Amino acid sequence: MKPNAIILFIGLFPSFLWGQSVVYGTVMDEKGAPVEFANTILLLAKDSSMVKTSLSDADGKYSFDYINEDAYFVEIRQVGYSSVRTKVFEVKGGISIAVPEVRLSAGVDELQALEVVYVKPLVEVKADKTIFNVEGTTNAMGLNALELLRKAPGVVVDNNENIMVKGRGGIVVYIDGKLSPLDGDGLKDYLKNLQSANIESIEIITNPSSKYDAAGNAGIINIKLKKNKNFGTNGNVSAGWATQRYSKYNTNLSLNHRNAKINAYMNYGNNWGYNWNYMDFFRVQNGISFDQFTNNRSAGLNHNYKAGVDFFVHPKHTLGVMVTGNNGANEWMSTARSVITDVDPSLDRILVARGENIGRRDNINANLNYHYSDTLGHDLNVDLDYGYFDIYNDSYQPNRYYNSAENFILYENNFRNNTGTGINLYTVKADYEQNLGKGRLGAGFKSSIVETNNRLDFFNVVDGKDFVDSLRTNKFGYFENINALYVNYKREFGSWSIQAGVRAEHTRSIGDLDALTDQSYDQIDRNYINFFPSGGLTYAVNQKNSLSLTYSRRIDRPSYQDLNPFEYRIDELSYRKGNVNLRPQMTHSIEFGHTWMYMVNTSLSYGRTEDFFTEITDTTEVLRSFIIPRNLGFQEYFAMNVGSPLPIKKWWNGYLNLSFTHLYNRADFGANKTIDLRANNYNIYMMHTFTLNKTTSAEISGWYSGPGIWGGTFVNEPMWSMDLGAKKSFLNDKFIVRVAYADIFWTSRWRGVSDFAGLYMDARGGWESRQFRVNLSYSFGNQDLKTRERKAGSEDLNRRVK
């Protein structure tokens, strides 16, 4: 770690507060069923002033953390029930207090309304997930979703913008509780176009239950989008500007109208401007060295939208319809200069490749949903979804070889290609829960169909004319049907709680390659059934300590384009291609956790992935190198993670997360192609918020990522970053101005070294991570009460579109 980074993290690391207590309890109705979302308010006995507020969870539980010594009582309020006040109790000497169970009875609330102001903590650490509340965070404004993930505790985004948790790839991304059908470059583009103004929070779930799709060996990241939560008519408009080498702009508008019968909402955002990055590759292959420096510049205009209506047809029944989409048009320009030093000096030359690409990406998703819920604990959600993607790219790449003095063209090879991808997604799913015995039973099913059609037209350009390259021009069609059933049960036994479930998935996939020239492979046809058990055990040792043990088995299927043998070229000597023989990977993971005072969470975990697939850099035809996804033998990992909020002063709050991961990759592809890599990676994340007065606050945040493994063969060097930000509100918090300076030392540049299969490569790069950003936001209308939040069913497929 760099010295100034060490000084910063040590200087900001405060001592934990001791001697504070937790007050907790349970809210039930007259029939003994838990009451969810009840407003629980902790008040001082001496003057009835409010200390803290909370909401009861699905089990009716609530808690108040960091409570000082004094006398208190709790008031519980919920629509449709009479309000209840508990007896006065005293908190002493750091001993936590269990408030006797409260039972609400139906009736009219005659208590005076209390004005409750609830500020979400930056990071909430739950037993099953970590929640990163980015809404309103100063250093998060003006960022896109991919940049936000770099700030999330325990999450690392590598030099190729792959997302890792606890040092491992294979994470899957959900949007509003639905698995995204996008993967690879498609997912990266979507996250880059999704602005922080549209994001409420990011949930990190490392061992999901059987209710979730079995995909994702490293777990799930769920990005929850904002949905206006207020009665009446209200909205928000915002605009942002960021600058480094180039300026970037974004705007956003959200509107909401709710009454007793309907809730209608919409959100629209866009962003435009230039982006820049660079990459430097030095490689030695067959005694010949290649020193390549690449500058990439892109420009585009992207639109995101979301609109829907919920109809409250009955207190127990809700119908909803929702449409979301993304449209983008982009231009990409690349200049790559490679100095080629041959064994024979007379063959030294310089390759200059200037690539141009014009692309379009359109996506629309429609969701029809139904929700039933009664006071006896029965809950049913049904979703019908359809999604469509239309992706097109037209690229031209001249490759000119100069003499070593770069004053004479020796020869040139020029290429053009057109690619088109159409994807149709169909999904139906249902989730049902009810009380059973003294626990909660859940069951459901999901059926999805994916149809993709990919086309690559490849041309050699000679004297300005296009000639079809029959060896590379082809079409690839892919069909996939996954049908799943699951059951899950959870129950408490005194100080113990247990959760267990199993998910069964049947997969049928067919891939068909139609090439102008016969290929050695032309069809994929797979038909298999897998079972994915999961479970968790929690034990409350005492009021301050609890232990947990979780296990899950998960699967990762290859993305649609990873199976497609198309070639995507950086220049004539460097390209990427898919692998039709790629197999799914299976992961077993187990995690032991400890929680102290409901705030300090420590975990130890182990996992093993069979048929682990990742991108491998290999060689061909003496001079050429390429990247291809391949199955390794296995990957093992050991991980430790510690996370906690830091309540330092009333005006100073922070959060700290420390993680350590040991990775081991093993594979044997034959002579001189053995992988036996071990790496220790550690990650530090810290954020501090300072409330200067009622309308002004400041933030400082930073992360550090130690050495790790990228793909199957690259060992990465450490990288880190630090951000500063400030916020000022006006007009009773309706108008907010935020400013931030990101990556102030420009230290989030990457570097990795690989030595595999006779190819040595030293790669490094960076982008416009150091930015100055300004964001203006204005809220209007009623800003009081909550609406229903909807999670639909098809987004689990989106992540696999590249």
PDB file of N, CA, C and O in Angstrom, residues 217-281:
ATOM      1  N   ASN A 217     -21.786 -18.149  -8.807  1.00  0.00           N
ATOM      2  CA  ASN A 217     -21.006 -18.888  -7.811  1.00  0.00           C
ATOM      3  C   ASN A 217     -20.471 -17.993  -6.709  1.00  0.00           C
ATOM      4  O   ASN A 217     -20.150 -18.464  -5.625  1.00  0.00           O
ATOM      5  N   ALA A 218     -20.361 -16.674  -6.968  1.00  0.00           N
ATOM      6  CA  ALA A 218     -19.877 -15.753  -5.935  1.00  0.00           C
ATOM      7  C   ALA A 218     -21.016 -15.025  -5.238  1.00  0.00           C
ATOM      8  O   ALA A 218     -20.783 -14.198  -4.366  1.00  0.00           O
ATOM      9  N   GLY A 219     -22.265 -15.329  -5.636  1.00  0.00           N
ATOM     10  CA  GLY A 219     -23.404 -14.689  -5.008  1.00  0.00           C
ATOM     11  C   GLY A 219     -24.108 -13.706  -5.922  1.00  0.00           C
ATOM     12  O   GLY A 219     -23.986 -13.761  -7.144  1.00  0.00           O
ATOM     13  N   ILE A 220     -24.845 -12.786  -5.311  1.00  0.00           N
ATOM     14  CA  ILE A 220     -25.748 -11.890  -6.032  1.00  0.00           C
ATOM     15  C   ILE A 220     -25.489 -10.445  -5.625  1.00  0.00           C
ATOM     16  O   ILE A 220     -25.261 -10.150  -4.451  1.00  0.00           O
ATOM     17  N   ILE A 221     -25.520  -9.550  -6.602  1.00  0.00           N
ATOM     18  CA  ILE A 221     -25.595  -8.113  -6.347  1.00  0.00           C
ATOM     19  C   ILE A 221     -26.943  -7.632  -6.879  1.00  0.00           C
ATOM     20  O   ILE A 221     -27.231  -7.766  -8.065  1.00  0.00           O
ATOM     21  N   ASN A 222     -27.789  -7.124  -5.985  1.00  0.00           N
ATOM     22  CA  ASN A 222     -29.121  -6.647  -6.359  1.00  0.00           C
ATOM     23  C   ASN A 222     -29.131  -5.119  -6.328  1.00  0.00           C
ATOM     24  O   ASN A 222     -28.939  -4.515  -5.278  1.00  0.00           O
ATOM     25  N   ILE A 223     -29.329  -4.504  -7.491  1.00  0.00           N
ATOM     26  CA  ILE A 223     -29.387  -3.045  -7.593  1.00  0.00           C
ATOM     27  C   ILE A 223     -30.850  -2.626  -7.541  1.00  0.00           C
ATOM     28  O   ILE A 223     -31.632  -2.954  -8.432  1.00  0.00           O
ATOM     29  N   LYS A 224     -31.215  -1.922  -6.484  1.00  0.00           N
ATOM     30  CA  LYS A 224     -32.602  -1.484  -6.316  1.00  0.00           C
ATOM     31  C   LYS A 224     -32.748  -0.070  -6.866  1.00  0.00           C
ATOM     32  O   LYS A 224     -32.093   0.868  -6.398  1.00  0.00           O
ATOM     33  N   LEU A 225     -33.602   0.070  -7.860  1.00  0.00           N
ATOM     34  CA  LEU A 225     -33.842   1.365  -8.476  1.00  0.00           C
ATOM     35  C   LEU A 225     -34.861   2.155  -7.659  1.00  0.00           C
ATOM     36  O   LEU A 225     -35.701   1.584  -6.966  1.00  0.00           O
ATOM     37  N   LYS A 226     -34.778   3.461  -7.779  1.00  0.00           N
ATOM     38  CA  LYS A 226     -35.707   4.312  -7.050  1.00  0.00           C
ATOM     39  C   LYS A 226     -37.123   4.162  -7.615  1.00  0.00           C
ATOM     40  O   LYS A 226     -37.311   4.064  -8.819  1.00  0.00           O
ATOM     41  N   LYS A 227     -38.063   4.111  -6.710  1.00  0.00           N
ATOM     42  CA  LYS A 227     -39.466   4.186  -7.082  1.00  0.00           C
ATOM     43  C   LYS A 227     -40.115   5.122  -6.090  1.00  0.00           C
ATOM     44  O   LYS A 227     -40.037   4.905  -4.883  1.00  0.00           O
ATOM     45  N   ASN A 228     -40.738   6.187  -6.582  1.00  0.00           N
ATOM     46  CA  ASN A 228     -41.245   7.225  -5.700  1.00  0.00           C
ATOM     47  C   ASN A 228     -42.173   6.643  -4.649  1.00  0.00           C
ATOM     48  O   ASN A 228     -43.014   5.803  -4.956  1.00  0.00           O
ATOM     49  N   LYS A 229     -42.013   7.078  -3.409  1.00  0.00           N
ATOM     50  CA  LYS A 229     -42.672   6.432  -2.274  1.00  0.00           C
ATOM     51  C   LYS A 229     -43.688   7.337  -1.583  1.00  0.00           C
ATOM     52  O   LYS A 229     -43.895   7.246  -0.385  1.00  0.00           O
ATOM     53  N   ASN A 230     -44.334   8.234  -2.304  1.00  0.00           N
ATOM     54  CA  ASN A 230     -45.148   9.240  -1.642  1.00  0.00           C
ATOM     55  C   ASN A 230     -46.566   9.333  -2.199  1.00  0.00           C
ATOM     56  O   ASN A 230     -46.810   9.088  -3.378  1.00  0.00           O
ATOM     57  N   PHE A 231     -47.505   9.682  -1.311  1.00  0.00           N
ATOM     58  CA  PHE A 231     -48.870   9.957  -1.734  1.00  0.00           C
ATOM     59  C   PHE A 231     -48.931  11.288  -2.469  1.00  0.00           C
ATOM     60  O   PHE A 231     -48.048  12.132  -2.343  1.00  0.00           O
ATOM     61  N   GLY A 232     -50.016  11.477  -3.229  1.00  0.00           N
ATOM     62  CA  GLY A 232     -50.192  12.719  -3.971  1.00  0.00           C
ATOM     63  C   GLY A 232     -49.371  12.699  -5.243  1.00  0.00           C
ATOM     64  O   GLY A 232     -49.008  11.655  -5.770  1.00  0.00           O
ATOM     65  N   THR A 233     -49.097  13.889  -5.744  1.00  0.00           N
ATOM     66  CA  THR A 233     -48.288  14.033  -6.952  1.00  0.00           C
ATOM     67  C   THR A 233     -46.962  14.679  -6.570  1.00  0.00           C
ATOM     68  O   THR A 233     -46.940  15.692  -5.873  1.00  0.00           O
ATOM     69  N   ASN A 234     -45.866  14.089  -7.001  1.00  0.00           N
ATOM     70  CA  ASN A 234     -44.562  14.581  -6.612  1.00  0.00           C
ATOM     71  C   ASN A 234     -43.533  14.126  -7.625  1.00  0.00           C
ATOM     72  O   ASN A 234     -43.817  13.303  -8.504  1.00  0.00           O
ATOM     73  N   GLY A 235     -42.333  14.638  -7.509  1.00  0.00           N
ATOM     74  CA  GLY A 235     -41.287  14.254  -8.444  1.00  0.00           C
ATOM     75  C   GLY A 235     -39.961  14.874  -8.108  1.00  0.00           C
ATOM     76  O   GLY A 235     -39.791  15.561  -7.089  1.00  0.00           O
ATOM     77  N   ASN A 236     -38.995  14.624  -8.997  1.00  0.00           N
ATOM     78  CA  ASN A 236     -37.647  15.136  -8.818  1.00  0.00           C
ATOM     79  C   ASN A 236     -37.019  15.339 -10.179  1.00  0.00           C
ATOM     80  O   ASN A 236     -37.223  14.531 -11.092  1.00  0.00           O
ATOM     81  N   VAL A 237     -36.256  16.403 -10.316  1.00  0.00           N
ATOM     82  CA  VAL A 237     -35.496  16.652 -11.536  1.00  0.00           C
ATOM     83  C   VAL A 237     -34.056  16.951 -11.132  1.00  0.00           C
ATOM     84  O   VAL A 237     -33.805  17.624 -10.125  1.00  0.00           O
ATOM     85  N   SER A 238     -33.100  16.399 -11.888  1.00  0.00           N
ATOM     86  CA  SER A 238     -31.697  16.607 -11.542  1.00  0.00           C
ATOM     87  C   SER A 238     -30.865  16.705 -12.814  1.00  0.00           C
ATOM     88  O   SER A 238     -31.272  16.237 -13.886  1.00  0.00           O
ATOM     89  N   ALA A 239     -29.702  17.312 -12.660  1.00  0.00           N
ATOM     90  CA  ALA A 239     -28.759  17.442 -13.782  1.00  0.00           C
ATOM     91  C   ALA A 239     -27.351  17.361 -13.228  1.00  0.00           C
ATOM     92  O   ALA A 239     -27.070  17.839 -12.124  1.00  0.00           O
ATOM     93  N   GLY A 240     -26.467  16.725 -13.999  1.00  0.00           N
ATOM     94  CA  GLY A 240     -25.096  16.565 -13.542  1.00  0.00           C
ATOM     95  C   GLY A 240     -24.084  16.840 -14.630  1.00  0.00           C
ATOM     96  O   GLY A 240     -24.381  16.699 -15.832  1.00  0.00           O
ATOM     97  N   TRP A 241     -22.890  17.219 -14.204  1.00  0.00           N
ATOM     98  CA  TRP A 241     -21.775  17.499 -15.124  1.00  0.00           C
ATOM     99  C   TRP A 241     -20.497  16.973 -14.485  1.00  0.00           C
ATOM    100  O   TRP A 241     -20.282  17.096 -13.273  1.00  0.00           O
ATOM    101  N   ALA A 242     -19.666  16.322 -15.287  1.00  0.00           N
ATOM    102  CA  ALA A 242     -18.385  15.817 -14.814  1.00  0.00           C
ATOM    103  C   ALA A 242     -17.328  16.128 -15.863  1.00  0.00           C
ATOM    104  O   ALA A 242     -17.619  16.156 -17.064  1.00  0.00           O
ATOM    105  N   THR A 243     -16.106  16.336 -15.412  1.00  0.00           N
ATOM    106  CA  THR A 243     -15.052  16.658 -16.369  1.00  0.00           C
ATOM    107  C   THR A 243     -13.721  16.085 -15.916  1.00  0.00           C
ATOM    108  O   THR A 243     -13.431  16.006 -14.721  1.00  0.00           O
ATOM    109  N   GLN A 244     -12.957  15.640 -16.903  1.00  0.00           N
ATOM    110  CA  GLN A 244     -11.562  15.285 -16.737  1.00  0.00           C
ATOM    111  C   GLN A 244     -10.886  15.610 -18.053  1.00  0.00           C
ATOM    112  O   GLN A 244     -10.742  16.761 -18.396  1.00  0.00           O
ATOM    113  N   ARG A 245     -10.583  14.608 -18.886  1.00  0.00           N
ATOM    114  CA  ARG A 245     -10.105  14.920 -20.232  1.00  0.00           C
ATOM    115  C   ARG A 245     -11.250  15.457 -21.082  1.00  0.00           C
ATOM    116  O   ARG A 245     -11.082  16.363 -21.890  1.00  0.00           O
ATOM    117  N   TYR A 246     -12.440  14.865 -20.924  1.00  0.00           N
ATOM    118  CA  TYR A 246     -13.637  15.300 -21.642  1.00  0.00           C
ATOM    119  C   TYR A 246     -14.756  15.542 -20.643  1.00  0.00           C
ATOM    120  O   TYR A 246     -14.762  14.989 -19.539  1.00  0.00           O
ATOM    121  N   SER A 247     -15.740  16.337 -21.048  1.00  0.00           N
ATOM    122  CA  SER A 247     -16.908  16.594 -20.207  1.00  0.00           C
ATOM    123  C   SER A 247     -17.998  15.573 -20.496  1.00  0.00           C
ATOM    124  O   SER A 247     -18.139  15.086 -21.619  1.00  0.00           O
ATOM    125  N   LYS A 248     -18.780  15.273 -19.442  1.00  0.00           N
ATOM    126  CA  LYS A 248     -19.894  14.342 -19.547  1.00  0.00           C
ATOM    127  C   LYS A 248     -21.101  14.975 -18.850  1.00  0.00           C
ATOM    128  O   LYS A 248     -20.938  15.699 -17.873  1.00  0.00           O
ATOM    129  N   TYR A 249     -22.298  14.637 -19.330  1.00  0.00           N
ATOM    130  CA  TYR A 249     -23.509  15.266 -18.824  1.00  0.00           C
ATOM    131  C   TYR A 249     -24.577  14.202 -18.584  1.00  0.00           C
ATOM    132  O   TYR A 249     -24.610  13.166 -19.255  1.00  0.00           O
ATOM    133  N   ASN A 250     -25.470  14.471 -17.630  1.00  0.00           N
ATOM    134  CA  ASN A 250     -26.613  13.591 -17.408  1.00  0.00           C
ATOM    135  C   ASN A 250     -27.766  14.379 -16.818  1.00  0.00           C
ATOM    136  O   ASN A 250     -27.563  15.369 -16.102  1.00  0.00           O
ATOM    137  N   THR A 251     -28.984  13.974 -17.149  1.00  0.00           N
ATOM    138  CA  THR A 251     -30.194  14.567 -16.581  1.00  0.00           C
ATOM    139  C   THR A 251     -31.144  13.448 -16.194  1.00  0.00           C
ATOM    140  O   THR A 251     -31.070  12.337 -16.729  1.00  0.00           O
ATOM    141  N   ASN A 252     -32.055  13.756 -15.278  1.00  0.00           N
ATOM    142  CA  ASN A 252     -32.997  12.742 -14.814  1.00  0.00           C
ATOM    143  C   ASN A 252     -34.294  13.403 -14.359  1.00  0.00           C
ATOM    144  O   ASN A 252     -34.284  14.478 -13.757  1.00  0.00           O
ATOM    145  N   LEU A 253     -35.420  12.760 -14.670  1.00  0.00           N
ATOM    146  CA  LEU A 253     -36.741  13.246 -14.256  1.00  0.00           C
ATOM    147  C   LEU A 253     -37.549  12.071 -13.735  1.00  0.00           C
ATOM    148  O   LEU A 253     -37.624  11.020 -14.384  1.00  0.00           O
ATOM    149  N   SER A 254     -38.135  12.204 -12.546  1.00  0.00           N
ATOM    150  CA  SER A 254     -39.026  11.184 -12.005  1.00  0.00           C
ATOM    151  C   SER A 254     -40.325  11.834 -11.556  1.00  0.00           C
ATOM    152  O   SER A 254     -40.324  12.938 -11.002  1.00  0.00           O
ATOM    153  N   LEU A 255     -41.454  11.156 -11.817  1.00  0.00           N
ATOM    154  CA  LEU A 255     -42.782  11.637 -11.437  1.00  0.00           C
ATOM    155  C   LEU A 255     -43.551  10.496 -10.805  1.00  0.00           C
ATOM    156  O   LEU A 255     -43.376   9.323 -11.168  1.00  0.00           O
ATOM    157  N   ASN A 256     -44.429  10.828  -9.857  1.00  0.00           N
ATOM    158  CA  ASN A 256     -45.231   9.814  -9.182  1.00  0.00           C
ATOM    159  C   ASN A 256     -46.567  10.419  -8.769  1.00  0.00           C
ATOM    160  O   ASN A 256     -46.642  11.570  -8.326  1.00  0.00           O
ATOM    161  N   HIS A 257     -47.623   9.636  -8.965  1.00  0.00           N
ATOM    162  CA  HIS A 257     -48.942  10.043  -8.465  1.00  0.00           C
ATOM    163  C   HIS A 257     -49.579   8.844  -7.796  1.00  0.00           C
ATOM    164  O   HIS A 257     -49.665   7.763  -8.380  1.00  0.00           O
ATOM    165  N   ARG A 258     -50.038   9.038  -6.567  1.00  0.00           N
ATOM    166  CA  ARG A 258     -50.667   7.947  -5.832  1.00  0.00           C
ATOM    167  C   ARG A 258     -51.890   8.448  -5.095  1.00  0.00           C
ATOM    168  O   ARG A 258     -51.880   9.519  -4.491  1.00  0.00           O
ATOM    169  N   ASN A 259     -52.966   7.619  -5.161  1.00  0.00           N
ATOM    170  CA  ASN A 259     -54.121   7.822  -4.300  1.00  0.00           C
ATOM    171  C   ASN A 259     -54.557   6.452  -3.787  1.00  0.00           C
ATOM    172  O   ASN A 259     -53.795   5.480  -3.867  1.00  0.00           O
ATOM    173  N   ALA A 260     -55.771   6.351  -3.264  1.00  0.00           N
ATOM    174  CA  ALA A 260     -56.212   5.102  -2.663  1.00  0.00           C
ATOM    175  C   ALA A 260     -56.416   3.991  -3.682  1.00  0.00           C
ATOM    176  O   ALA A 260     -56.464   2.810  -3.319  1.00  0.00           O
ATOM    177  N   LYS A 261     -56.538   4.330  -4.967  1.00  0.00           N
ATOM    178  CA  LYS A 261     -56.852   3.337  -5.997  1.00  0.00           C
ATOM    179  C   LYS A 261     -55.658   2.957  -6.872  1.00  0.00           C
ATOM    180  O   LYS A 261     -55.541   1.807  -7.285  1.00  0.00           O
ATOM    181  N   ILE A 262     -54.799   3.921  -7.190  1.00  0.00           N
ATOM    182  CA  ILE A 262     -53.705   3.622  -8.120  1.00  0.00           C
ATOM    183  C   ILE A 262     -52.409   4.291  -7.653  1.00  0.00           C
ATOM    184  O   ILE A 262     -52.420   5.233  -6.860  1.00  0.00           O
ATOM    185  N   ASN A 263     -51.321   3.787  -8.182  1.00  0.00           N
ATOM    186  CA  ASN A 263     -50.019   4.420  -8.053  1.00  0.00           C
ATOM    187  C   ASN A 263     -49.371   4.405  -9.439  1.00  0.00           C
ATOM    188  O   ASN A 263     -49.067   3.348  -9.982  1.00  0.00           O
ATOM    189  N   ALA A 264     -49.196   5.567 -10.037  1.00  0.00           N
ATOM    190  CA  ALA A 264     -48.577   5.679 -11.359  1.00  0.00           C
ATOM    191  C   ALA A 264     -47.220   6.356 -11.201  1.00  0.00           C
ATOM    192  O   ALA A 264     -47.088   7.340 -10.464  1.00  0.00           O
ATOM    193  N   TYR A 265     -46.201   5.834 -11.891  1.00  0.00           N
ATOM    194  CA  TYR A 265     -44.853   6.364 -11.727  1.00  0.00           C
ATOM    195  C   TYR A 265     -44.097   6.284 -13.038  1.00  0.00           C
ATOM    196  O   TYR A 265     -44.400   5.480 -13.915  1.00  0.00           O
ATOM    197  N   MET A 266     -43.109   7.137 -13.176  1.00  0.00           N
ATOM    198  CA  MET A 266     -42.222   7.107 -14.335  1.00  0.00           C
ATOM    199  C   MET A 266     -40.872   7.690 -13.963  1.00  0.00           C
ATOM    200  O   MET A 266     -40.761   8.496 -13.042  1.00  0.00           O
ATOM    201  N   ASN A 267     -39.857   7.239 -14.696  1.00  0.00           N
ATOM    202  CA  ASN A 267     -38.514   7.770 -14.518  1.00  0.00           C
ATOM    203  C   ASN A 267     -37.820   7.778 -15.862  1.00  0.00           C
ATOM    204  O   ASN A 267     -37.877   6.796 -16.605  1.00  0.00           O
ATOM    205  N   TYR A 268     -37.198   8.899 -16.186  1.00  0.00           N
ATOM    206  CA  TYR A 268     -36.439   9.002 -17.437  1.00  0.00           C
ATOM    207  C   TYR A 268     -35.085   9.633 -17.133  1.00  0.00           C
ATOM    208  O   TYR A 268     -34.980  10.607 -16.375  1.00  0.00           O
ATOM    209  N   GLY A 269     -34.039   9.078 -17.712  1.00  0.00           N
ATOM    210  CA  GLY A 269     -32.705   9.641 -17.562  1.00  0.00           C
ATOM    211  C   GLY A 269     -31.913   9.493 -18.837  1.00  0.00           C
ATOM    212  O   GLY A 269     -32.175   8.606 -19.666  1.00  0.00           O
ATOM    213  N   ASN A 270     -30.949  10.360 -19.016  1.00  0.00           N
ATOM    214  CA  ASN A 270     -30.058  10.240 -20.175  1.00  0.00           C
ATOM    215  C   ASN A 270     -28.658  10.680 -19.784  1.00  0.00           C
ATOM    216  O   ASN A 270     -28.438  11.306 -18.746  1.00  0.00           O
ATOM    217  N   ASN A 271     -27.696  10.332 -20.622  1.00  0.00           N
ATOM    218  CA  ASN A 271     -26.332  10.791 -20.427  1.00  0.00           C
ATOM    219  C   ASN A 271     -25.640  10.843 -21.774  1.00  0.00           C
ATOM    220  O   ASN A 271     -25.952  10.066 -22.676  1.00  0.00           O
ATOM    221  N   TRP A 272     -24.707  11.777 -21.904  1.00  0.00           N
ATOM    222  CA  TRP A 272     -23.985  11.932 -23.150  1.00  0.00           C
ATOM    223  C   TRP A 272     -22.618  12.549 -22.877  1.00  0.00           C
ATOM    224  O   TRP A 272     -22.366  13.097 -21.802  1.00  0.00           O
ATOM    225  N   GLY A 273     -21.746  12.447 -23.851  1.00  0.00           N
ATOM    226  CA  GLY A 273     -20.400  12.995 -23.723  1.00  0.00           C
ATOM    227  C   GLY A 273     -19.353  12.005 -24.203  1.00  0.00           C
ATOM    228  O   GLY A 273     -19.661  10.888 -24.634  1.00  0.00           O
ATOM    229  N   TYR A 274     -18.090  12.422 -24.126  1.00  0.00           N
ATOM    230  CA  TYR A 274     -16.956  11.590 -24.548  1.00  0.00           C
ATOM    231  C   TYR A 274     -16.347  10.877 -23.348  1.00  0.00           C
ATOM    232  O   TYR A 274     -16.331  11.410 -22.231  1.00  0.00           O
ATOM    233  N   ASN A 275     -15.819   9.680 -23.604  1.00  0.00           N
ATOM    234  CA  ASN A 275     -15.088   8.922 -22.600  1.00  0.00           C
ATOM    235  C   ASN A 275     -13.760   8.462 -23.205  1.00  0.00           C
ATOM    236  O   ASN A 275     -13.672   8.192 -24.405  1.00  0.00           O
ATOM    237  N   TRP A 276     -12.749   8.338 -22.345  1.00  0.00           N
ATOM    238  CA  TRP A 276     -11.404   7.992 -22.821  1.00  0.00           C
ATOM    239  C   TRP A 276     -10.783   6.960 -21.891  1.00  0.00           C
ATOM    240  O   TRP A 276     -11.003   6.961 -20.682  1.00  0.00           O
ATOM    241  N   ASN A 277     -10.001   6.040 -22.489  1.00  0.00           N
ATOM    242  CA  ASN A 277      -9.162   5.151 -21.699  1.00  0.00           C
ATOM    243  C   ASN A 277      -7.949   4.746 -22.524  1.00  0.00           C
ATOM    244  O   ASN A 277      -7.929   4.935 -23.750  1.00  0.00           O
ATOM    245  N   TYR A 278      -6.958   4.209 -21.859  1.00  0.00           N
ATOM    246  CA  TYR A 278      -5.761   3.760 -22.561  1.00  0.00           C
ATOM    247  C   TYR A 278      -5.380   2.373 -22.083  1.00  0.00           C
ATOM    248  O   TYR A 278      -5.714   1.946 -20.968  1.00  0.00           O
ATOM    249  N   MET A 279      -4.685   1.623 -22.923  1.00  0.00           N
ATOM    250  CA  MET A 279      -4.170   0.293 -22.576  1.00  0.00           C
ATOM    251  C   MET A 279      -2.782   0.144 -23.189  1.00  0.00           C
ATOM    252  O   MET A 279      -2.539   0.586 -24.316  1.00  0.00           O
ATOM    253  N   ASP A 280      -1.880  -0.474 -22.437  1.00  0.00           N
ATOM    254  CA  ASP A 280      -0.503  -0.713 -22.898  1.00  0.00           C
ATOM    255  C   ASP A 280      -0.203  -2.196 -22.703  1.00  0.00           C
ATOM    256  O   ASP A 280      -0.276  -2.702 -21.584  1.00  0.00           O
ATOM    257  N   PHE A 281       0.081  -2.896 -23.809  1.00  0.00           N
ATOM    258  CA  PHE A 281       0.371  -4.331 -23.753  1.00  0.00           C
ATOM    259  C   PHE A 281       1.786  -4.591 -24.277  1.00  0.00           C
ATOM    260  O   PHE A 281       2.085  -4.266 -25.425  1.00  0.00           O
TER     261      PHE A 281
END
